């Protein structure tokens, strides 16, 4: 079968390469600024800003200390022969700040804001970063709940964010979540400052990606909300509201029948935003035939098991370099729609997995599709069933 070969991504940019070429010349100055908790020297800051804006004009950047890493449940030795006393020691260490593990000292974070194109390129920037034991490179600002209990200085006002409370509600008309942010000092602040603080709180609570994914409006409140929530609860509340807005578990399953071909089963990611997989711009369609089918021509027995095994092996190979977006099963064929990071080097291994299919010829086509037009066209007939 004629499988695709690696092609360079259309949204790759020489500006990303230029940034990393310049990195050794600005690295130490940025580390010194992060250690001293002060701005970088103006000439260094201006140079970094120019390099970042060359990647995309909507990008901003910041440096600071990297979050400390601590051993978690994944680090526990749960084998059958583990000494119970040793296991208890490990569990106790999870709550001991002195057991923090070593990691990067500094973090350089790009800030794409609401720009989808900038977010795609910030992900490309982070994925192409060099190995650097002292630095963590982040393509977007994550949530930072620790700072929600700190004091922030805003336009000559000192505000203790631990006094903030929020309200949240779903706007069914827009399919987005609206957030109200109350601080007791709001009455002393200008409207511009209040709005800035409200956005800042939502950003610290959710991080940039979830703020863009789910929040339609963030506004300051004059009075405490009737059902106040702490800002740290916003991620869990967003997840609950997201389920109401668009399905459960990130997948929707649809069923129907096609004349002559029989039953059809469709699974697709829903809800899905460009923020979920910003680096994936290579569309790959794989059509896999199967030989063991029931009366509805859906896979059964050995074919069902073989398809499940194939899907697991493909998923293992792709890791965080690709994802299945949609699959359709009908008439003795399963049609998979994937998107991959075209610059990841994963394509040869992906090809090798597909070559071994024993139940017929696998057909495959690919094209660069940074706007996900192929997926959007495939899901368009089902918008009503998806509640859109």
Coordinates of N, CA and C in Angstrom, one line a residue, residues 12-145:
X12 N 5.1 25.3 10.2 CA 6.4 25.5 10.8 C 6.9 26.9 10.3
X13 N 7.8 27.4 11.1 CA 8.3 28.8 10.7 C 9.8 28.9 11.1
X14 N 10.5 29.6 10.2 CA 11.9 29.8 10.5 C 12.1 30.7 11.7
X15 N 11.1 31.4 12.1 CA 11.2 32.3 13.3 C 11.3 31.5 14.5
X16 N 10.8 30.3 14.6 CA 11.0 29.4 15.7 C 12.4 29.0 15.8
X17 N 13.0 28.6 14.6 CA 14.4 28.2 14.6 C 15.3 29.4 15.0
X18 N 14.9 30.6 14.5 CA 15.7 31.8 14.9 C 15.7 32.0 16.4
X19 N 14.6 31.7 17.0 CA 14.5 31.9 18.5 C 15.5 31.0 19.2
X20 N 15.4 29.7 18.8 CA 16.3 28.7 19.5 C 17.8 28.9 19.2
X21 N 18.1 29.5 18.0 CA 19.4 29.8 17.6 C 20.0 30.9 18.6
X22 N 19.1 31.8 18.9 CA 19.5 33.0 19.8 C 19.4 32.6 21.3
X23 N 18.8 31.5 21.6 CA 18.6 31.2 23.0 C 19.8 31.2 23.9
X24 N 21.0 30.6 23.4 CA 22.2 30.6 24.3 C 22.6 32.1 24.7
X25 N 22.4 33.0 23.8 CA 22.8 34.4 24.1 C 22.0 35.2 25.1
X26 N 20.7 34.7 25.3 CA 19.9 35.4 26.3 C 19.6 34.6 27.5
X27 N 19.9 33.3 27.5 CA 19.5 32.3 28.5 C 20.0 32.8 29.9
X28 N 21.3 33.1 30.1 CA 21.8 33.4 31.4 C 21.2 34.7 32.0
X29 N 21.0 35.7 31.1 CA 20.4 37.0 31.6 C 19.0 36.8 32.1
X30 N 18.2 35.9 31.4 CA 16.9 35.6 31.8 C 16.9 34.8 33.1
X31 N 17.8 33.9 33.3 CA 17.9 33.1 34.5 C 18.2 34.1 35.7
X32 N 19.2 35.0 35.5 CA 19.5 36.0 36.5 C 18.3 36.8 36.9
X33 N 17.5 37.2 36.0 CA 16.3 38.0 36.2 C 15.3 37.2 37.0
X34 N 15.1 35.9 36.6 CA 14.2 35.1 37.3 C 14.6 34.8 38.8
X35 N 15.9 34.6 39.0 CA 16.5 34.4 40.3 C 16.3 35.6 41.2
X36 N 16.5 36.8 40.7 CA 16.4 38.0 41.4 C 15.0 38.6 41.5
X37 N 14.0 37.9 40.8 CA 12.6 38.4 40.8 C 12.6 39.8 40.3
X38 N 13.2 40.1 39.2 CA 13.2 41.4 38.6 C 13.2 41.3 37.1
X39 N 12.8 42.4 36.4 CA 12.8 42.4 35.0 C 14.1 42.1 34.4
X40 N 14.1 41.5 33.2 CA 15.4 41.3 32.5 C 15.9 42.6 32.0
X41 N 17.3 42.7 31.8 CA 17.8 44.0 31.3 C 17.1 44.4 30.0
X42 N 17.0 45.7 29.8 CA 16.1 46.1 28.7 C 16.5 45.6 27.3
X43 N 17.9 45.6 27.1 CA 18.3 45.1 25.8 C 18.0 43.6 25.6
X44 N 18.1 42.8 26.6 CA 17.7 41.4 26.5 C 16.2 41.3 26.3
X45 N 15.4 42.0 27.1 CA 14.0 42.0 27.0 C 13.5 42.4 25.6
X46 N 14.1 43.4 25.1 CA 13.7 43.9 23.8 C 14.0 42.8 22.7
X47 N 15.2 42.2 22.9 CA 15.6 41.2 21.9 C 14.6 39.9 22.0
X48 N 14.3 39.5 23.2 CA 13.4 38.3 23.3 C 12.0 38.7 22.8
X49 N 11.6 39.9 23.1 CA 10.3 40.3 22.6 C 10.2 40.3 21.0
X50 N 11.3 40.8 20.4 CA 11.4 40.8 19.0 C 11.4 39.4 18.4
X51 N 12.1 38.5 19.1 CA 12.2 37.1 18.6 C 10.8 36.4 18.7
X52 N 10.1 36.7 19.9 CA 8.8 36.1 20.1 C 7.8 36.6 19.1
X53 N 7.8 37.9 18.9 CA 6.8 38.6 18.0 C 7.0 38.1 16.6
X54 N 8.3 37.8 16.3 CA 8.5 37.3 14.9 C 7.9 35.9 14.7
X55 N 7.7 35.1 15.8 CA 7.0 33.9 15.6 C 5.5 34.1 15.4
X56 N 4.9 35.1 16.1 CA 3.6 35.5 15.9 C 3.4 36.9 16.6
X57 N 2.8 37.9 16.0 CA 2.7 39.2 16.6 C 1.8 39.2 17.8
X58 N 0.9 38.2 18.0 CA 0.1 38.2 19.2 C 0.7 37.6 20.4
X59 N 1.9 37.0 20.2 CA 2.5 36.3 21.4 C 3.2 37.3 22.3
X60 N 3.1 37.0 23.6 CA 3.9 37.7 24.6 C 4.7 36.6 25.4
X61 N 5.5 37.0 26.4 CA 6.3 36.0 27.1 C 6.5 36.5 28.5
X62 N 7.0 35.6 29.4 CA 7.3 35.9 30.7 C 8.3 34.8 31.3
X63 N 9.1 35.2 32.2 CA 10.0 34.2 32.9 C 9.7 34.3 34.4
X64 N 10.0 33.1 35.0 CA 9.8 33.0 36.5 C 10.4 31.7 37.0
X65 N 10.2 31.4 38.2 CA 10.6 30.1 38.8 C 9.8 29.0 38.3
X66 N 10.4 27.9 38.0 CA 9.6 26.7 37.6 C 8.9 26.1 38.8
X67 N 7.7 25.5 38.6 CA 7.1 24.9 39.8 C 7.9 23.7 40.3
X68 N 7.9 23.5 41.6 CA 8.6 22.4 42.2 C 7.9 21.1 41.9
X69 N 8.7 20.1 41.6 CA 8.1 18.8 41.3 C 8.2 18.0 42.6
X70 N 7.1 17.2 42.9 CA 7.1 16.3 44.0 C 6.7 14.9 43.6
X71 N 7.3 13.9 44.2 CA 6.9 12.5 43.9 C 5.4 12.3 44.1
X72 N 4.8 11.6 43.2 CA 3.4 11.3 43.2 C 3.1 9.9 43.3
X73 N 1.8 9.5 43.1 CA 1.4 8.1 43.2 C 2.0 7.3 42.2
X74 N 2.4 7.9 41.0 CA 3.0 7.1 40.0 C 4.4 6.6 40.4
X75 N 5.0 7.3 41.4 CA 6.3 6.9 41.8 C 6.4 5.8 42.9
X76 N 5.2 5.4 43.3 CA 5.2 4.4 44.4 C 5.5 3.0 43.9
X77 N 6.2 2.3 44.7 CA 6.5 0.9 44.3 C 5.4 0.0 44.9
X78 N 4.5 -0.4 44.0 CA 3.3 -1.2 44.4 C 3.4 -2.7 44.1
X79 N 4.7 -3.1 43.9 CA 4.8 -4.6 43.6 C 4.5 -5.4 44.8
X80 N 4.2 -6.7 44.5 CA 3.7 -7.6 45.6 C 4.7 -7.8 46.7
X81 N 6.0 -7.7 46.4 CA 7.0 -8.0 47.4 C 7.5 -6.7 48.1
X82 N 6.8 -5.6 47.9 CA 7.2 -4.3 48.6 C 7.0 -4.4 50.1
X83 N 8.0 -4.0 50.9 CA 7.9 -4.0 52.3 C 6.8 -3.0 52.7
X84 N 5.8 -3.4 53.5 CA 4.7 -2.5 53.9 C 5.2 -1.3 54.6
X85 N 6.2 -1.4 55.4 CA 6.7 -0.3 56.1 C 7.3 0.7 55.2
X86 N 8.0 0.2 54.1 CA 8.6 1.1 53.1 C 7.5 1.8 52.3
X87 N 6.4 1.1 52.0 CA 5.3 1.7 51.3 C 4.7 2.9 52.1
X88 N 4.5 2.6 53.5 CA 4.0 3.7 54.3 C 4.9 4.9 54.4
X89 N 6.2 4.6 54.3 CA 7.2 5.7 54.3 C 7.0 6.6 53.0
X90 N 6.8 5.8 51.9 CA 6.6 6.5 50.6 C 5.3 7.4 50.6
X91 N 4.2 6.8 51.2 CA 3.0 7.6 51.2 C 3.1 8.8 52.1
X92 N 3.9 8.7 53.2 CA 4.1 9.8 54.1 C 4.9 10.9 53.4
X93 N 5.8 10.5 52.5 CA 6.7 11.4 51.9 C 5.9 12.3 50.9
X94 N 4.8 11.9 50.4 CA 4.0 12.7 49.5 C 3.6 14.0 50.1
X95 N 3.4 14.0 51.4 CA 2.9 15.2 52.1 C 4.1 16.0 52.7
X96 N 5.3 15.6 52.5 CA 6.4 16.2 53.2 C 7.1 17.1 52.2
X97 N 7.1 18.5 52.5 CA 7.7 19.4 51.5 C 9.2 19.2 51.4
X98 N 9.8 18.6 52.3 CA 11.3 18.4 52.2 C 11.6 17.3 51.2
X99 N 10.6 16.6 50.7 CA 10.8 15.5 49.7 C 10.6 16.0 48.3
X100 N 10.6 17.3 48.1 CA 10.4 17.8 46.7 C 11.6 17.3 45.9
X101 N 11.3 16.9 44.7 CA 12.3 16.4 43.8 C 12.9 17.5 43.0
X102 N 14.1 17.3 42.5 CA 14.8 18.3 41.7 C 14.1 18.4 40.3
X103 N 14.2 19.6 39.7 CA 13.6 19.8 38.4 C 14.2 21.1 37.9
X104 N 13.7 21.6 36.8 CA 14.2 22.9 36.2 C 14.0 24.0 37.2
X105 N 14.9 24.9 37.3 CA 14.8 26.0 38.2 C 14.0 27.2 37.6
X106 N 14.0 27.3 36.3 CA 13.3 28.5 35.7 C 12.3 28.0 34.7
X107 N 11.3 28.9 34.4 CA 10.3 28.7 33.4 C 10.2 29.8 32.4
X108 N 10.2 29.6 31.1 CA 10.0 30.6 30.1 C 8.6 30.2 29.5
X109 N 7.7 31.1 29.6 CA 6.3 30.8 29.1 C 5.9 31.8 28.0
X110 N 5.4 31.3 26.9 CA 4.8 32.1 25.9 C 3.3 32.3 26.2
X111 N 2.8 33.5 25.8 CA 1.4 33.9 26.1 C 0.7 34.2 24.8
X112 N 0.0 33.2 24.3 CA -0.8 33.4 23.0 C -2.1 34.1 23.2
X113 N -2.6 34.2 24.5 CA -3.9 34.8 24.7 C -5.0 34.0 23.9
X114 N -5.9 34.8 23.3 CA -7.0 34.2 22.6 C -6.8 33.8 21.2
X115 N -5.6 34.1 20.7 CA -5.3 33.9 19.3 C -5.0 32.4 19.0
X116 N -5.8 31.8 18.2 CA -5.6 30.3 17.9 C -4.3 30.1 17.1
X117 N -4.1 31.0 16.1 CA -2.9 30.9 15.3 C -1.6 31.0 16.2
X118 N -1.6 32.0 17.1 CA -0.5 32.1 18.0 C -0.3 30.9 18.9
X119 N -1.4 30.3 19.3 CA -1.4 29.1 20.2 C -0.8 27.9 19.4
X120 N -1.1 27.8 18.2 CA -0.5 26.7 17.3 C 1.0 26.9 17.3
X121 N 1.5 28.1 17.1 CA 2.9 28.4 16.9 C 3.6 28.3 18.2
X122 N 3.0 28.7 19.3 CA 3.6 28.5 20.6 C 3.8 27.0 21.0
X123 N 2.9 26.2 20.5 CA 3.1 24.8 20.7 C 4.3 24.2 19.9
X124 N 4.4 24.7 18.6 CA 5.5 24.4 17.8 C 6.8 24.8 18.4
X125 N 6.8 26.0 19.0 CA 8.0 26.5 19.7 C 8.4 25.6 20.8
X126 N 7.4 25.2 21.7 CA 7.8 24.4 22.8 C 8.2 23.0 22.4
X127 N 7.6 22.4 21.4 CA 8.0 21.1 21.0 C 9.4 21.0 20.3
X128 N 9.8 22.1 19.8 CA 11.2 22.2 19.2 C 12.2 22.7 20.1
X129 N 11.9 22.9 21.4 CA 12.9 23.4 22.4 C 14.0 22.5 22.6
X130 N 15.2 23.0 22.8 CA 16.4 22.2 23.1 C 16.3 21.6 24.5
X131 N 17.0 20.5 24.7 CA 17.2 20.0 26.1 C 17.9 21.0 26.9
X132 N 17.3 21.3 28.1 CA 17.9 22.3 29.0 C 17.5 21.9 30.4
X133 N 18.4 21.3 31.2 CA 18.0 20.8 32.5 C 17.5 22.0 33.5
X134 N 17.9 23.2 33.2 CA 17.6 24.3 34.1 C 16.4 25.0 33.7
X135 N 15.8 24.7 32.5 CA 14.7 25.5 32.1 C 13.5 24.6 31.7
X136 N 12.3 25.1 32.0 CA 11.0 24.6 31.6 C 10.4 25.5 30.5
X137 N 10.1 25.0 29.4 CA 9.5 25.8 28.3 C 8.0 25.5 28.1
X138 N 7.2 26.5 28.4 CA 5.7 26.3 28.4 C 5.1 27.1 27.2
X139 N 4.2 26.5 26.4 CA 3.6 27.2 25.3 C 2.5 28.1 25.7
X140 N 2.0 28.0 26.9 CA 0.9 28.7 27.4 C 0.9 28.8 28.9
X141 N 0.3 29.9 29.4 CA 0.4 30.0 30.9 C -0.6 29.0 31.5
X142 N -0.2 28.2 32.4 CA -1.1 27.2 33.1 C -1.8 27.9 34.3
X143 N -2.7 27.2 34.9 CA -3.3 27.7 36.1 C -2.3 27.7 37.2
X144 N -2.5 28.7 38.2 CA -1.6 28.8 39.3 C -2.4 29.2 40.5
X145 N -2.8 28.1 41.2 CA -3.7 28.3 42.3 C -3.0 28.9 43.5

